[in-house]
Coordinates of C-alpha atoms in Angstrom, one line a residue:
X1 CA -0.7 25.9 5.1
X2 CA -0.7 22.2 5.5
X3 CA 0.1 22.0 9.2
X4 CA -3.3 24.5 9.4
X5 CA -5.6 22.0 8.8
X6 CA -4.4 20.4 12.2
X7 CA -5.5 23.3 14.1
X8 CA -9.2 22.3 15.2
X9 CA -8.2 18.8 15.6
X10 CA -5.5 19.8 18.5
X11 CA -8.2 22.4 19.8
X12 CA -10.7 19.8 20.1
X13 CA -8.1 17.7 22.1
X14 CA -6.9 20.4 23.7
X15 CA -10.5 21.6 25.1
X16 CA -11.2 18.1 26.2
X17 CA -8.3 17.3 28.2
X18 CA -7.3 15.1 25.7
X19 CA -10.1 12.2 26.4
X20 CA -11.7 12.5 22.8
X21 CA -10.5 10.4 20.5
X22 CA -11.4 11.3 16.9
X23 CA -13.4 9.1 14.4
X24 CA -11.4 6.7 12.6
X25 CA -12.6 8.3 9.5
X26 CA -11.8 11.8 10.6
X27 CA -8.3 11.0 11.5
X28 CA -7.8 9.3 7.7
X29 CA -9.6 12.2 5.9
X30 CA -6.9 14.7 7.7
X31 CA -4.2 12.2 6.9
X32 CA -5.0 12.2 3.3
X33 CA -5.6 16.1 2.9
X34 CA -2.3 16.0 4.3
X35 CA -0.6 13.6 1.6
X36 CA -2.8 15.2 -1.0
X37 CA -1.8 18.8 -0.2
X38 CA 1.8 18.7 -0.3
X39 CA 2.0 16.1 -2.9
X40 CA 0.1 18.8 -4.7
X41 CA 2.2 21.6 -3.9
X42 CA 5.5 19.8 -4.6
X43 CA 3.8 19.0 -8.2
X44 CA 3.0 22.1 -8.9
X45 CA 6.6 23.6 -7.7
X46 CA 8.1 21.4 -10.2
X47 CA 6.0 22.1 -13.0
X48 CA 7.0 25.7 -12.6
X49 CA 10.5 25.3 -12.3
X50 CA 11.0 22.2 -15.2
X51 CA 7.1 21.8 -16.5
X52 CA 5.5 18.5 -17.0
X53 CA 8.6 16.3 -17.3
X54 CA 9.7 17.3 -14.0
X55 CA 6.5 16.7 -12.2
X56 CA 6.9 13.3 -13.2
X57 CA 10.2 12.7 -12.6
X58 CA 9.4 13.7 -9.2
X59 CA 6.7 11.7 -8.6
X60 CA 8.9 8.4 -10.0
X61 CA 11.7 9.5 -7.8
X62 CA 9.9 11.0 -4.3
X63 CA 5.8 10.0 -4.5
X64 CA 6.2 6.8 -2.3
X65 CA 9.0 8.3 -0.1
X66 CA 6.6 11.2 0.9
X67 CA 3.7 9.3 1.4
X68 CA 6.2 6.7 3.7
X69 CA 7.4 10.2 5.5
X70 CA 3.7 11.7 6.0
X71 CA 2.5 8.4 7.2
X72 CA 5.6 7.8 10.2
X73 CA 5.0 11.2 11.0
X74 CA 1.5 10.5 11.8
X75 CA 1.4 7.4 13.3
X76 CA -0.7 5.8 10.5
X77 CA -0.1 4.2 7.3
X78 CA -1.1 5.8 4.0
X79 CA -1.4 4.5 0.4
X80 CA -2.7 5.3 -2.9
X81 CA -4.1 2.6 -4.5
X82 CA -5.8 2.5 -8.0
X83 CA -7.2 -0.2 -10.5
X84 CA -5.4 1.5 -13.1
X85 CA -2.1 2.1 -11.4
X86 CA 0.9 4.1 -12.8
X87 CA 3.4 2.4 -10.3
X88 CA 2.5 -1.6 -9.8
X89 CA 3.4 -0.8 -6.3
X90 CA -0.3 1.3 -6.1
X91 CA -2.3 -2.0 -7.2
X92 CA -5.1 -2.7 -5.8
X93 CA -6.5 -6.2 -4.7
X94 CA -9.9 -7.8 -5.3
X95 CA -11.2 -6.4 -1.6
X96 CA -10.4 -3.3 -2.9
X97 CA -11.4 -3.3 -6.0
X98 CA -15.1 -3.9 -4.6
X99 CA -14.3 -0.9 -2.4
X100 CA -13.1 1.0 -5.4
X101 CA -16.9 0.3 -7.5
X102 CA -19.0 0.8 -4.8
X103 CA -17.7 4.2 -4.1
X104 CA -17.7 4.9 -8.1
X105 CA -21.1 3.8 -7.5
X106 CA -22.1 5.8 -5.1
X107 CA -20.6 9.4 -6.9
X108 CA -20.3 11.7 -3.9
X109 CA -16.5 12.9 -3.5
X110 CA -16.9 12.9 0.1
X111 CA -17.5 9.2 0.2
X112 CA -15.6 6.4 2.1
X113 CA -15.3 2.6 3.4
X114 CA -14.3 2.3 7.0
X115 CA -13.0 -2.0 6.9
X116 CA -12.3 -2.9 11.0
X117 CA -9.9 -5.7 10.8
X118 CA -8.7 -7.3 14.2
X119 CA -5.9 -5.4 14.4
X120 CA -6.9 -2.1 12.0
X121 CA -9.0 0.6 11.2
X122 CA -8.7 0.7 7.5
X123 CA -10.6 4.2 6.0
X124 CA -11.0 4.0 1.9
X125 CA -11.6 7.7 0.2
X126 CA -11.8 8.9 -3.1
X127 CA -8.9 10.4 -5.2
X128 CA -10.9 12.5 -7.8
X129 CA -9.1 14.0 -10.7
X130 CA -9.2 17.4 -11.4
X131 CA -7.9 19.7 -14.0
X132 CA -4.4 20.3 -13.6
X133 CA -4.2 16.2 -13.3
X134 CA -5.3 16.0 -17.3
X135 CA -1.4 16.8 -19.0
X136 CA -0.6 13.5 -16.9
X137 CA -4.1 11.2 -16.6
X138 CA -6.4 12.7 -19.3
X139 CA -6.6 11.7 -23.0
X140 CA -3.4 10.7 -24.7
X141 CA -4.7 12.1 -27.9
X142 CA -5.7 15.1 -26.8
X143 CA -4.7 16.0 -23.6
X144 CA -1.2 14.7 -23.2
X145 CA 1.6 16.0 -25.2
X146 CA 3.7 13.9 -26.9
X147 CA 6.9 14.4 -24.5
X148 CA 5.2 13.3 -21.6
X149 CA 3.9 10.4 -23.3
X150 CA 7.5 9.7 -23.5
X151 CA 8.7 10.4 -20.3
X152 CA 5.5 8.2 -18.8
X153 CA 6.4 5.3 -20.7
X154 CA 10.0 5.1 -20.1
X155 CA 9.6 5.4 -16.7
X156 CA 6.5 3.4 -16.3
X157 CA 6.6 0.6 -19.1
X158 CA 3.1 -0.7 -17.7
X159 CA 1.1 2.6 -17.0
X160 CA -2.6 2.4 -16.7
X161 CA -3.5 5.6 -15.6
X162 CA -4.8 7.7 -18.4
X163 CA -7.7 8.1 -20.3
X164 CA -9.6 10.2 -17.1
X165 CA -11.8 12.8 -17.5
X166 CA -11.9 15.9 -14.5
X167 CA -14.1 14.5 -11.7
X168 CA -13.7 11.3 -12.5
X169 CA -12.8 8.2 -8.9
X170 CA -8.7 7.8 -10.4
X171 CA -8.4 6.0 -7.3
X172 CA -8.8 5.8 -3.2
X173 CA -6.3 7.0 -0.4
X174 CA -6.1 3.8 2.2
X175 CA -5.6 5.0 5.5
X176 CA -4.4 2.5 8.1
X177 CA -5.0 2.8 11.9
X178 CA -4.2 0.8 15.2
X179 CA -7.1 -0.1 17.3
X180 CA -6.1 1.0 20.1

């Protein structure tokens, strides 16, 4: 179902002989639906098959792999990125931060930051929480059970990433790509 969302991008090449190149921020919006949707639907496939616990086992064990796989096979470079990361490894930096508030700011889920670096395109968008992300990010007194408290903290001993309510910026996809 993924792979579908590529369809009117590879018409649109397609029609035009392959002389249109799409905007940066089209590209990374695909890109990210693409992490987002089968990050998704490998979450949700473990939570049927070992609930909870095994969504985030999964995520510790697979979550940067998969978004290091999507990336290479696109051609770009993806990352999730949060003020409050779960993983260190999704910090983000100063820059970003600012990026991170003015989007909060700004409150439209469809927002971004295009940043053109010398070498870069680099496209910011919102990660917004929503319902099914609660037994994970939500309230640890009333939304997460006490076994995946558990499991969060012995696999991430400096976790940040609770305490959201549905709707709410948890972070931003950063979507990397060339110039040329």
């Amino acid at each position: 179902m993924i792979r579908n969302i590529w369809i009117p991008f590879l018409f649109v090449l397609v029609s035009t002989n392959c002389k249109v190149k799409p905007e940066p921020v089209e590209t990374a919006s695909l890109a990210a639906q693409t992490l987002k949707g089968e990050l998704s639907a490998k979450l949700k496939e473990k939570i049927v098959e070992r609930g909870p616990i095994g969504a985030i086992g999964f995520c510790n064990q697979n979550a940067l792999a998969l978004t290091a796989e999507i990336s290479n096979r696109l051609g770009l470079h993806i990352r999730r990125i949060s003020n409050k990361p779960r993983n260190p490894a999704n910090q983000m930096s100063p820059g970003e931060e600012e990026i991170f508030e003015s989007i909060r700011e700004e409150g439209k889920q469809d927002s971004h930051r295009l940043v053109t670096t010398r070498e870069n395109q680099i496209v910011y968008l919102p990660i917004v929480l929503s319902e099914n992300c609660l037994v994970c990010h939500g309230d640890k007194e009333t939304q997460i059970p006490k076994d995946v408290q558990n499991k969060l903290a012995k696999l991430y001993p400096t976790d940040q990433a609770t305490g959201y309510k549905v709707g709410e910026l948890r972070g931003l996809f950063q979507v990397t790509l060339p110039k040329n």
